[in-house]
PDB file of C-alpha atoms in Angstrom:
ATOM      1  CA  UNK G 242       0.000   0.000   0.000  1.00  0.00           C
ATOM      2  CA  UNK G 243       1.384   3.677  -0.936  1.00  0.00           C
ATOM      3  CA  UNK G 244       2.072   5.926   1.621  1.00  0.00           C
ATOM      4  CA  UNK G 245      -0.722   8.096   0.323  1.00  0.00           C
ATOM      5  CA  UNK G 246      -3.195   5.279   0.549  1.00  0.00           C
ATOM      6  CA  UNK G 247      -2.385   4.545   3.865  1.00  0.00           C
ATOM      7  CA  UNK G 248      -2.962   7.854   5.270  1.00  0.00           C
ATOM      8  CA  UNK G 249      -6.531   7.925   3.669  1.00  0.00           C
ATOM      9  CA  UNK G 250      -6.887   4.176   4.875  1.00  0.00           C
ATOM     10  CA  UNK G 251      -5.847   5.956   8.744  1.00  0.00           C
ATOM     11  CA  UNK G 252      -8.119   9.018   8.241  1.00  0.00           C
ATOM     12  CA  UNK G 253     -10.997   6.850   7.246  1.00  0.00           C
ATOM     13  CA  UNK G 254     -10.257   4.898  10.420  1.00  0.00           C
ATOM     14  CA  UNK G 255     -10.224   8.053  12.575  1.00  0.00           C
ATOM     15  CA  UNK G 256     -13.546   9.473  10.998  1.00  0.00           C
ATOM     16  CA  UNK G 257     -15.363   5.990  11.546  1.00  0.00           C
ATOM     17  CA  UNK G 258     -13.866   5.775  14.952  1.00  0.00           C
ATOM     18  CA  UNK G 259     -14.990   9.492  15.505  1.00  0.00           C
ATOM     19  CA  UNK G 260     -18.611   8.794  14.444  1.00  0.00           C
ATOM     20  CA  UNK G 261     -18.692   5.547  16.721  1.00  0.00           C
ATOM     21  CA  UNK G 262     -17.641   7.502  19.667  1.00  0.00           C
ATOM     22  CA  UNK G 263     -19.952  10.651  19.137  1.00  0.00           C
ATOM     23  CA  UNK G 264     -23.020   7.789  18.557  1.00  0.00           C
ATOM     24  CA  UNK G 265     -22.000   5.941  22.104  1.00  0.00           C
ATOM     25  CA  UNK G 266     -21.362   9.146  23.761  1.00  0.00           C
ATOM     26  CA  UNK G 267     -25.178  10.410  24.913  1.00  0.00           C
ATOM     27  CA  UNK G 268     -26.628   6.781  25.699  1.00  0.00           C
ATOM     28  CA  UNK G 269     -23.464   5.596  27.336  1.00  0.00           C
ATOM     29  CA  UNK G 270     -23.621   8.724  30.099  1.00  0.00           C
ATOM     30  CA  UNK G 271     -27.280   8.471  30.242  1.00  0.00           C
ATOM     31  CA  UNK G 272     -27.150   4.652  30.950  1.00  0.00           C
ATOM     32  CA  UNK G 273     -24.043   4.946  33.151  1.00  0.00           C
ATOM     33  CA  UNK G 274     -24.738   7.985  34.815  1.00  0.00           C
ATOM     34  CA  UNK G 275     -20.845   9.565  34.314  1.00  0.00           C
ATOM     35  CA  UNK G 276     -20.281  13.048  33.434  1.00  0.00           C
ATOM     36  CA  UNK G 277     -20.559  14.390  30.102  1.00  0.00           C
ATOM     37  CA  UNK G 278     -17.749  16.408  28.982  1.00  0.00           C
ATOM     38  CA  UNK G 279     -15.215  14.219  30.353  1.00  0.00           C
ATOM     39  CA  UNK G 280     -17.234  10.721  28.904  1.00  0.00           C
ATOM     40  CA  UNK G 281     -17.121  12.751  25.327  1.00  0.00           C
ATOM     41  CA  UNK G 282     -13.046  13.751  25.352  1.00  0.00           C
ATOM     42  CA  UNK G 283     -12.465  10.253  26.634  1.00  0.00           C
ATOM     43  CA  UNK G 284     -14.162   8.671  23.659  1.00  0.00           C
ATOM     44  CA  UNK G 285     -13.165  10.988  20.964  1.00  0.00           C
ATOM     45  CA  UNK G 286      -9.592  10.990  22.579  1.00  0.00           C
ATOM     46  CA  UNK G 287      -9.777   7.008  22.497  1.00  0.00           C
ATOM     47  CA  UNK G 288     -11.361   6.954  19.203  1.00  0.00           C
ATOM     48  CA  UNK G 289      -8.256   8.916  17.863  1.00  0.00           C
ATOM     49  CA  UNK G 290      -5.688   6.694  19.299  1.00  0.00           C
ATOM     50  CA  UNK G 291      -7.362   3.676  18.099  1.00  0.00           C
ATOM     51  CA  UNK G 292      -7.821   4.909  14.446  1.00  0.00           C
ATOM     52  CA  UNK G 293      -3.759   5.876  14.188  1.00  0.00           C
ATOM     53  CA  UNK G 294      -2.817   2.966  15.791  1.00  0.00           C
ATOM     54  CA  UNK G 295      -5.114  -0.535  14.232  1.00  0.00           C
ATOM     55  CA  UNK G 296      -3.775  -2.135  11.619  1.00  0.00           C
ATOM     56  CA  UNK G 297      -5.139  -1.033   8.253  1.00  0.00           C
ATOM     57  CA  UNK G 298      -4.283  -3.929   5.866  1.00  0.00           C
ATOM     58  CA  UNK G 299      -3.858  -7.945   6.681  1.00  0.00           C
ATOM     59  CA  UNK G 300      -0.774  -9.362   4.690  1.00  0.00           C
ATOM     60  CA  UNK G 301       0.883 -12.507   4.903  1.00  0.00           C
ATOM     61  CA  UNK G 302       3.421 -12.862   7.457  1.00  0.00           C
ATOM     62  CA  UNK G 303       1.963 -12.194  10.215  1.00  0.00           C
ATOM     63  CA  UNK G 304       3.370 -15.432  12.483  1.00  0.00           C
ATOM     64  CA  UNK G 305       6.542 -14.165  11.668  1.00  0.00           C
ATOM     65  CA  UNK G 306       6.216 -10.394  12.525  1.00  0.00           C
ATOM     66  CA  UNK G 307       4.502 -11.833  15.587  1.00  0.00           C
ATOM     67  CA  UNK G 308       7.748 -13.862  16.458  1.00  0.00           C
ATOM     68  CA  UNK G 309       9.801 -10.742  15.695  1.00  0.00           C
ATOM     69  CA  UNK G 310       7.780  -8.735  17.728  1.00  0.00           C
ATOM     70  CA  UNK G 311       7.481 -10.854  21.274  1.00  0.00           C
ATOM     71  CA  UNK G 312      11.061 -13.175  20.929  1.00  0.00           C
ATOM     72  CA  UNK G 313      12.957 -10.554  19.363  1.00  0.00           C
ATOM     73  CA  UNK G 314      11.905  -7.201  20.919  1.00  0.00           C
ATOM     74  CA  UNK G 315      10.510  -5.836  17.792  1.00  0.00           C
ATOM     75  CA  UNK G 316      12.011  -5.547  14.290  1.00  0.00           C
ATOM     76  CA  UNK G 317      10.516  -4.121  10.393  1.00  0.00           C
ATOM     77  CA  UNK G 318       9.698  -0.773   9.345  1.00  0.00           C
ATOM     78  CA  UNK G 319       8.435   1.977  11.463  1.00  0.00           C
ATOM     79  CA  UNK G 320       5.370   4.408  10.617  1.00  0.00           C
ATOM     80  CA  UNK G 321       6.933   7.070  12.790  1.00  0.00           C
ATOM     81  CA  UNK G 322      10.836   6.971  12.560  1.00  0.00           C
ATOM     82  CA  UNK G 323      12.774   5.989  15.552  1.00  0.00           C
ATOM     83  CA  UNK G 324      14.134   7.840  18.299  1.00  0.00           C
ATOM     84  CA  UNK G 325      12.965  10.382  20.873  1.00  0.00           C
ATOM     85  CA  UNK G 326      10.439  11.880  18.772  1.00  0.00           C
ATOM     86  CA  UNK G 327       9.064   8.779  18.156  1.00  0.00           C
ATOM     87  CA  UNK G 328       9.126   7.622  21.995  1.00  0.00           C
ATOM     88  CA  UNK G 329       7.371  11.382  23.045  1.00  0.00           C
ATOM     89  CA  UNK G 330       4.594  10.610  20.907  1.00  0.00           C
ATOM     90  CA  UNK G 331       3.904   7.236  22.558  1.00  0.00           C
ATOM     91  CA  UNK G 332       3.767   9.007  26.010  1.00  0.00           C
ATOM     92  CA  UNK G 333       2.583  12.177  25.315  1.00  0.00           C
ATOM     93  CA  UNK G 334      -0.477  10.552  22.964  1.00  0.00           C
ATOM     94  CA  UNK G 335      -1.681   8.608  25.661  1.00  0.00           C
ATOM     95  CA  UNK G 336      -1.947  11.329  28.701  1.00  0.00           C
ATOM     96  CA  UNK G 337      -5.049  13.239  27.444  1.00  0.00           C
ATOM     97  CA  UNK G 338      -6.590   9.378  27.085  1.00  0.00           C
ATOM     98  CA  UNK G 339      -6.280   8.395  30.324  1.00  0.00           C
ATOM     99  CA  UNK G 340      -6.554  11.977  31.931  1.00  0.00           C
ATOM    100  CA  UNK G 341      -9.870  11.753  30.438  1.00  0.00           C
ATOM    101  CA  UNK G 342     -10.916   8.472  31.071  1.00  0.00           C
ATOM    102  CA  UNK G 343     -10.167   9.362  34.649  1.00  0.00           C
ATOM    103  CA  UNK G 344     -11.933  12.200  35.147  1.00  0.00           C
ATOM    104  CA  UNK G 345     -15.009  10.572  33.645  1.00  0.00           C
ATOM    105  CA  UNK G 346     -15.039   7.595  35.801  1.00  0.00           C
ATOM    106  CA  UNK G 347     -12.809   8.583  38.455  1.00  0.00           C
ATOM    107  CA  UNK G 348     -11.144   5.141  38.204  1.00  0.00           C
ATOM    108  CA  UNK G 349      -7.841   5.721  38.488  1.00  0.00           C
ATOM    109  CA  UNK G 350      -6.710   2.635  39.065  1.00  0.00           C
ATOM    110  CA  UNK G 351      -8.661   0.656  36.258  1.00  0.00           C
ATOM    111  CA  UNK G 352      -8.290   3.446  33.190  1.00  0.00           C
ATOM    112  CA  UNK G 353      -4.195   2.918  32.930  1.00  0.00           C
ATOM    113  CA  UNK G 354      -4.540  -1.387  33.076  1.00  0.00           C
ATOM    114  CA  UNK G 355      -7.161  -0.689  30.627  1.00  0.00           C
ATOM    115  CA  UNK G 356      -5.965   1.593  28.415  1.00  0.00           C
ATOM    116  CA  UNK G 357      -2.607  -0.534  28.722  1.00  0.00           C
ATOM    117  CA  UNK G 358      -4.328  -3.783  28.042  1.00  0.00           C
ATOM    118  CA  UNK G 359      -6.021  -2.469  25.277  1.00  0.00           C
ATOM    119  CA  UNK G 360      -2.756  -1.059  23.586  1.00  0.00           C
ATOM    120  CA  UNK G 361      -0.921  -4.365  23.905  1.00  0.00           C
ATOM    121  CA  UNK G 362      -3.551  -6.196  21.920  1.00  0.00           C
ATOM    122  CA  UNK G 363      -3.328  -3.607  19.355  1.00  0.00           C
ATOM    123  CA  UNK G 364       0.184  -3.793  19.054  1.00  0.00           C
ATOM    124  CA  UNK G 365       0.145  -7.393  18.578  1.00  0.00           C
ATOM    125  CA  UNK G 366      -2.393  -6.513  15.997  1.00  0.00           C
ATOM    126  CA  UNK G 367       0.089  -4.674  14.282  1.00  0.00           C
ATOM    127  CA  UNK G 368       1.707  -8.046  13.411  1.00  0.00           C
ATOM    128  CA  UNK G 369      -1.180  -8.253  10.743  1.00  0.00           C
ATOM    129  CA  UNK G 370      -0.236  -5.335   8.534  1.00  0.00           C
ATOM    130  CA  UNK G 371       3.378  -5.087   7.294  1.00  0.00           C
ATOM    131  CA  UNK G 372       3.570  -1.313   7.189  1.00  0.00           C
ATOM    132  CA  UNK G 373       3.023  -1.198  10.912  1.00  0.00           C
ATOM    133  CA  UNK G 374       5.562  -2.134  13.225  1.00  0.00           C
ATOM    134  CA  UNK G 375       4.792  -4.001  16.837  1.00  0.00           C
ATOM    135  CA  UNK G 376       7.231  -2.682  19.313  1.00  0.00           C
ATOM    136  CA  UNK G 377       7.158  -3.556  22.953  1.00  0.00           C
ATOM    137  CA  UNK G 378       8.697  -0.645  23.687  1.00  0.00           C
ATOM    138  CA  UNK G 379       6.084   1.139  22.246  1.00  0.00           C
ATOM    139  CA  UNK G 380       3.446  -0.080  24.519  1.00  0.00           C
ATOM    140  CA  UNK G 381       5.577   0.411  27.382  1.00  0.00           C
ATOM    141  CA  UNK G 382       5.496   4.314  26.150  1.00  0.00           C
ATOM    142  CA  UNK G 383       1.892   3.876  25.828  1.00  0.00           C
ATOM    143  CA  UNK G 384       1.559   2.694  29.583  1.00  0.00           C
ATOM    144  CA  UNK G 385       3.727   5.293  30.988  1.00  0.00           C
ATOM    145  CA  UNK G 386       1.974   8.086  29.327  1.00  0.00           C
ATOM    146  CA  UNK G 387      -1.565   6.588  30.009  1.00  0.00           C
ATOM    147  CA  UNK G 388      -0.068   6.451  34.060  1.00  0.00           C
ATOM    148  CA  UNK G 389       0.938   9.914  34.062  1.00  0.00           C
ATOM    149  CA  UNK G 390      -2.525  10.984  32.450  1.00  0.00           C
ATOM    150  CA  UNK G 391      -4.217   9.173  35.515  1.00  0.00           C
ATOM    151  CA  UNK G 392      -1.905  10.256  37.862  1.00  0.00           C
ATOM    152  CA  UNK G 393      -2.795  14.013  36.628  1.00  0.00           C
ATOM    153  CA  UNK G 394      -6.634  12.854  36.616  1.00  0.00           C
ATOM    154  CA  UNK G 395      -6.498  11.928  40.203  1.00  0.00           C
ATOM    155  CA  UNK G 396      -4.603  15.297  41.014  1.00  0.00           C
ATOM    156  CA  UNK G 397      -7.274  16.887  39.541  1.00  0.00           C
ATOM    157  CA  UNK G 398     -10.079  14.813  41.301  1.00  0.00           C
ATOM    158  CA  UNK G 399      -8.629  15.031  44.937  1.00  0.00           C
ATOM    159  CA  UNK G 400      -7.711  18.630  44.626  1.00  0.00           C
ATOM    160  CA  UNK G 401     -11.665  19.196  43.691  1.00  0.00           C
ATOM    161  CA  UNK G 402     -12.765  16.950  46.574  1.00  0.00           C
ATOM    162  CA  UNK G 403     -10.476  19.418  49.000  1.00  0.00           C
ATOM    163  CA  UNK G 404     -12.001  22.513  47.244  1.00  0.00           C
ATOM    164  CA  UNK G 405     -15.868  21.170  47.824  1.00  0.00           C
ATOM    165  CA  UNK G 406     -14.865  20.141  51.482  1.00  0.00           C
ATOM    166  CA  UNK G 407     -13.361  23.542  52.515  1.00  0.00           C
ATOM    167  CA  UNK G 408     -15.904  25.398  50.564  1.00  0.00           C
ATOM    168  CA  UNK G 409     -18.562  23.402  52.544  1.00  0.00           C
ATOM    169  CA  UNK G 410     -16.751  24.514  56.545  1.00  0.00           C
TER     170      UNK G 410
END
């Protein structure tokens, strides 16, 4: 697949992930009873990450990118090139996602292991298309920036609590 065609292959992806996220949004808050706002930028935020990161194409080979990826750390070519700038974005990508995801279900436990979870599986999804590249490094930047976004989500949340309380003396 051309570079060109995999960018509108990812785009799709993000704009059917988008649409997904903005249908869920008012019946999942209504049936779950969490907050809005935060319920919306957690789903459009996870919506984004998931349509830049699944695999757009199934080629053969995948058994052996899969070996590649968990015996030998990771090998094959990169969508972002490697480096710093291409560990940032794997941190810094994830914070707003589980910042979020905190603040809407004040879980702050539960969002990172899920958001982690979730990120492994799609890394080992990346196995399926060739142009994608299944790093475990790169879900270990994914789980450190998805644990600082909750640890900034439960800042936020206790620091609220301790404004209602003294507000209430």
């Amino acid at each position: 697949m051309s570079p060109e065609a995999h960018a509108l292959v990812m785009a799709a992806w993000c704009a059917v992930m988008l649409l997904a996220a903005l249908a869920l949004w008012r019946p999942l808050t209504r049936r779950l009873g969490r907050r809005s706002a935060p319920a919306l930028l957690f789903l459009l935020t996870l919506a984004l990450c998931a349509g830049i990161t699944l695999p757009d194409q199934i080629q053969p080979g995948a058994l052996t990118r899969l070996h590649q990826c968990v015996v030998e750390g990771g090998a094959g070519p990169r969508t972002l090139g490697a480096g710093p700038g291409h560990q940032l974005v794997n941190v810094v990508l994830w914070i707003p996602l589980a910042l979020c995801g905190v603040l809407a279900t004040r879980r702050a436990l539960l969002v990172p292991l899920g958001i982690s979870a979730t990120w492994a599986g799609i890394e080992l999804l990346q196995t399926l298309d060739p142009v994608r590249d299944c790093q475990p490094a790169d879900w270990a930047h994914n789980t450190l920036g998805a644990a600082l976004g909750a640890l900034l989500g439960w800042a936020l949340l206790r620091a609220a609590r301790a404004r209602s309380r003294t507000a209430l003396r």
